[in-house]
Amino acid sequence: MGKRMVVVGGVAGGASAAAKAKRENPDLEVVVYEKSGFVSYGACGLPYVLSGEIPSLERLIARTPEEFRKQGIGVHPHHEVVDINPEERVLTVFDHGEGRTFQDRYDYLVLATGARPTLPPIPGTEQAGVYTLRSMEDGERLLRALEGARRAAILGAGYIGLEVAEAFRKRGLEVTLLEAKDRPLPHWDEEVGTLLRGELERHGVEVWTGVRVLALRGSGRVEAVETSEGVVPADLVLIATGVRPNTELAQAMGVALGPTGAIATDERMRTNLEGVFAAGDVAESFHRVLGRPYWLPLGDVANKHGRTAGSVIAGKEARFHGVVGTAIFKAFRLAVATTGLSWEAALREGYRAKKAFIQSRDGAHYYPGSAPLWVELVYEEGTDRLLGGAVVAHGHGALRVDVLAALLHRRGTLEDLLALDLAYAPPYSPVWDPLLIAAQQAR
Amino acid sequence: MGKRMVVVGGVAGGASAAAKAKRENPDLEVVVYEKSGFVSYGACGLPYVLSGEIPSLERLIARTPEEFRKQGIGVHPHHEVVDINPEERVLTVFDHGEGRTFQDRYDYLVLATGARPTLPPIPGTEQAGVYTLRSMEDGERLLRALEGARRAAILGAGYIGLEVAEAFRKRGLEVTLLEAKDRPLPHWDEEVGTLLRGELERHGVEVWTGVRVLALRGSGRVEAVETSEGVVPADLVLIATGVRPNTELAQAMGVALGPTGAIATDERMRTNLEGVFAAGDVAESFHRVLGRPYWLPLGDVANKHGRTAGSVIAGKEARFHGVVGTAIFKAFRLAVATTGLSWEAALREGYRAKKAFIQSRDGAHYYPGSAPLWVELVYEEGTDRLLGGAVVAHGHGALRVDVLAALLHRRGTLEDLLALDLAYAPPYSPVWDPLLIAAQQAR
């Protein structure tokens, strides 16, 4: 008889683990318990449903429960795993639909419980009109809230805050973006933040930086955000100040967390407990530039985690090779891509870090419709080792950041970058690729 | 007193060499002789002038003679170097403007005489209405020819033939593309050729492949192309069957050619003769995958050659690190990018080559406006070493080929590719980057 694999959480990492394991080893019994009503969806697409560009939340679903069942995978939405006994390998599950609790057993367990938004410690966050954006249910609530909303305030200018600012503007709302640090995308360097600020303001977003949020005012329904710099009227508030991993279940069963506070795993996504794996936003990754565990709760990483865990459980050789921190997002016309360490982060890490920042174009100077493109390179003085970089462009040209990511994987230098034979034609690049121009400037 | 640097040919490699040397060492006397009427221009932009997208040939000029002179570089268009005595370091120059010959001397010489189109050995190529496209003068002639032209035949479905097919269609001409091999872009594999053929035909280009061209018919002015498969009426014929390096001057002075028939150089672009350098389309490059000299007459390579030669002459440390054969071009909506070896080329080289070919998208499945994207990977069976690859997309997403190029530079494997942390967001990529999907398929 086949072994039984139970997956706790079925959004990205969990869904990938289940699908991959069953595909590689059809003898496995595979069951997925998902607390919410949705499994296997692209949460990264939620801002584009809010904007109206994607006509319905259902479009985000990668694989329906029906498709999972056809593959022989038991998928159970609205089922919350409330307790796990690792000695007996027994789970206690609460079925929210039926209102009953039952037990199940596993040979292999995948913890894919994801992450949840953190709320700032200020009064008023419990009121109506205050939202976060993480799950499909969050998306449903926000979609309803958008009808009739006029003035939105967004707390936090990270990826989610920035993407939703665009979505809200596309819905015709007045939008004020509130950020405690001195710039949008504060985890990256100021040159990129300056570009972002300009783009946001050109599209009618009010950007308040260096501002402390003190309270959400209102009497049961939010009316305004009280800040260190003044009051922002708002009938809709999105809190996008950060997320934290849902590690409670893991901790209760004795699964060890790593230094980041997410679940520690090895390259095969195994936790400290025999037969117990972790995948997705609840799990750490190894950062190949920093050389230590790092928490990178992004959809592509979650899928890689899950696929690795699923393969290993199915008896296949598989490893997750870690991250270098690559990310990209869209802010109106700008595509902003970063990888590795920002200059500020590199300095904090003790590197003798330098940076080069150049403006170029995404096509030949004479090619009609070519648009500006910016490159930042972060490198170590003396060794010229590349530590990180950013590419800001109008569209897919920002994917040049992947070349930097490839170099970071192998401790590449500026010289290694300059040696590259990159693709050139007038519609796609200047004759000197912007990456090469930046590397020349750096040397 | 400063040394004297003479550059023969001032389009791309020569112009780069001159500008870089003078910038690095202002004491150098720098003189450029250019046979044609134009220096320092982006010949790769010529098809977009023909199409009308770029309003004039002058837009292609990167740096005017006036700008060179302001930098202290003597630039002489319409000056043809007809003889060089390397023992005396003396050149004989014919001034086409004045109709006179004079002599000059050099301490450093850069041969940047470029390449020229080859003509097929068939009758009728000398007639009016028959063109090639290489120089600004070619562009001027073709622009004039387009007025009144109705039916064009293009001989050769390489980059130039394909780009001009699009340009001619945009000008409203009927276009027949004639290719001796069995597909467009015959130096690459058939999957890409099939995509190209579909795109060409969707845009009204008649594509004849596997066809021998026998003669250009007409009595002084071309009227039709006679082929093994029938007669193609045409009042305008573009010959785009290939180019060859202009090595005559080099050979006459005793500069050694390499196995490719272009000038052999070392990493510093030095030829076998003391003080004599070569740069651009007349010079070979070292191919890092093949491990031997390779001729890659492309604009970005020419600029790198020139910059390297200029730096070395100015007394700076510089090396040209060779190529892996990366190229990209546009064919209507498709961006077609290739790097390294095609599967067929790898087989010819004796590799136990395999290929994977996948269709994916340039954004998340649910993201509006995302478009198809294809990836081919060529790799060695057993070692999984990456040998080459292609990305076909609708726009800048095809620059993913640069990631493959980066891997080829260091003999990367499929596993190295799978390890990469690539940028993901719904507008720019599926959650599994197409490169990773292709690598998974290959393994």
Tab-separated table of N, CA, C and O in Angstrom, chain A residues 264-271 276-280 283-285 304-306 308-309 312 320:
chain	number	residue	atom	x	y	z
A	264	ALA	N	12.937	26.346	9.524
A	264	ALA	CA	14.238	25.968	8.983
A	264	ALA	C	14.113	24.656	8.221
A	264	ALA	O	13.444	23.729	8.683
A	265	THR	N	14.720	24.589	7.044
A	265	THR	CA	14.735	23.334	6.280
A	265	THR	C	16.137	23.124	5.711
A	265	THR	O	16.948	24.052	5.682
A	266	ASP	N	16.373	21.899	5.243
A	266	ASP	CA	17.589	21.664	4.467
A	266	ASP	C	17.272	21.844	2.984
A	266	ASP	O	16.173	22.297	2.630
A	267	GLU	N	18.220	21.509	2.133
A	267	GLU	CA	18.023	21.726	0.691
A	267	GLU	C	16.884	20.899	0.122
A	267	GLU	O	16.429	21.152	-0.985
A	268	ARG	N	16.482	19.873	0.865
A	268	ARG	CA	15.387	19.023	0.383
A	268	ARG	C	14.067	19.398	1.037
A	268	ARG	O	13.090	18.674	0.951
A	269	MET	N	14.055	20.532	1.702
A	269	MET	CA	12.877	21.091	2.363
A	269	MET	C	12.423	20.234	3.543
A	269	MET	O	11.261	20.293	3.964
A	270	ARG	N	13.355	19.479	4.114
A	270	ARG	CA	13.058	18.681	5.302
A	270	ARG	C	13.250	19.526	6.559
A	270	ARG	O	14.231	20.267	6.674
A	271	THR	N	12.333	19.418	7.487
A	271	THR	CA	12.496	20.105	8.770
A	271	THR	C	13.291	19.201	9.707
A	271	THR	O	13.768	18.135	9.309
A	276	VAL	N	8.670	15.287	8.078
A	276	VAL	CA	7.967	16.579	8.048
A	276	VAL	C	8.754	17.574	7.190
A	276	VAL	O	9.935	17.829	7.449
A	277	PHE	N	8.088	18.108	6.198
A	277	PHE	CA	8.678	19.065	5.267
A	277	PHE	C	7.996	20.429	5.446
A	277	PHE	O	6.905	20.522	6.001
A	278	ALA	N	8.630	21.458	4.944
A	278	ALA	CA	7.986	22.774	4.914
A	278	ALA	C	8.193	23.386	3.535
A	278	ALA	O	9.209	23.129	2.878
A	279	ALA	N	7.232	24.190	3.095
A	279	ALA	CA	7.305	24.782	1.760
A	279	ALA	C	6.523	26.077	1.728
A	279	ALA	O	5.513	26.226	2.421
A	280	GLY	N	7.003	27.007	0.934
A	280	GLY	CA	6.276	28.255	0.725
A	280	GLY	C	6.617	29.307	1.760
A	280	GLY	O	7.684	29.276	2.382
A	283	ALA	N	8.351	28.891	5.166
A	283	ALA	CA	9.686	28.297	5.248
A	283	ALA	C	10.767	29.288	4.830
A	283	ALA	O	10.548	30.165	4.003
A	284	GLU	N	11.929	29.117	5.402
A	284	GLU	CA	13.096	29.899	5.020
A	284	GLU	C	13.695	29.401	3.708
A	284	GLU	O	13.437	28.281	3.281
A	285	SER	N	14.542	30.238	3.132
A	285	SER	CA	15.405	29.823	2.018
A	285	SER	C	16.847	30.145	2.398
A	285	SER	O	17.090	30.958	3.291
A	304	LYS	N	8.837	26.621	-5.997
A	304	LYS	CA	10.066	25.821	-6.031
A	304	LYS	C	10.198	24.969	-4.764
A	304	LYS	O	10.579	23.804	-4.831
A	305	HIS	N	9.918	25.582	-3.623
A	305	HIS	CA	9.904	24.819	-2.375
A	305	HIS	C	9.000	23.590	-2.519
A	305	HIS	O	9.384	22.469	-2.195
A	306	GLY	N	7.780	23.852	-2.966
A	306	GLY	CA	6.784	22.796	-3.028
A	306	GLY	C	7.183	21.688	-3.989
A	306	GLY	O	7.067	20.501	-3.676
A	308	THR	N	10.152	20.888	-4.864
A	308	THR	CA	11.266	20.136	-4.281
A	308	THR	C	10.755	19.148	-3.234
A	308	THR	O	11.107	17.959	-3.263
A	309	ALA	N	9.920	19.628	-2.311
A	309	ALA	CA	9.381	18.753	-1.263
A	309	ALA	C	8.610	17.589	-1.884
A	309	ALA	O	8.787	16.426	-1.488
A	312	VAL	N	11.028	15.025	-3.436
A	312	VAL	CA	11.758	14.250	-2.429
A	312	VAL	C	10.825	13.217	-1.795
A	312	VAL	O	11.200	12.053	-1.623
A	320	PHE	N	16.489	22.257	-3.488
A	320	PHE	CA	16.212	23.677	-3.687
A	320	PHE	C	17.533	24.416	-3.479
A	320	PHE	O	18.174	24.272	-2.444
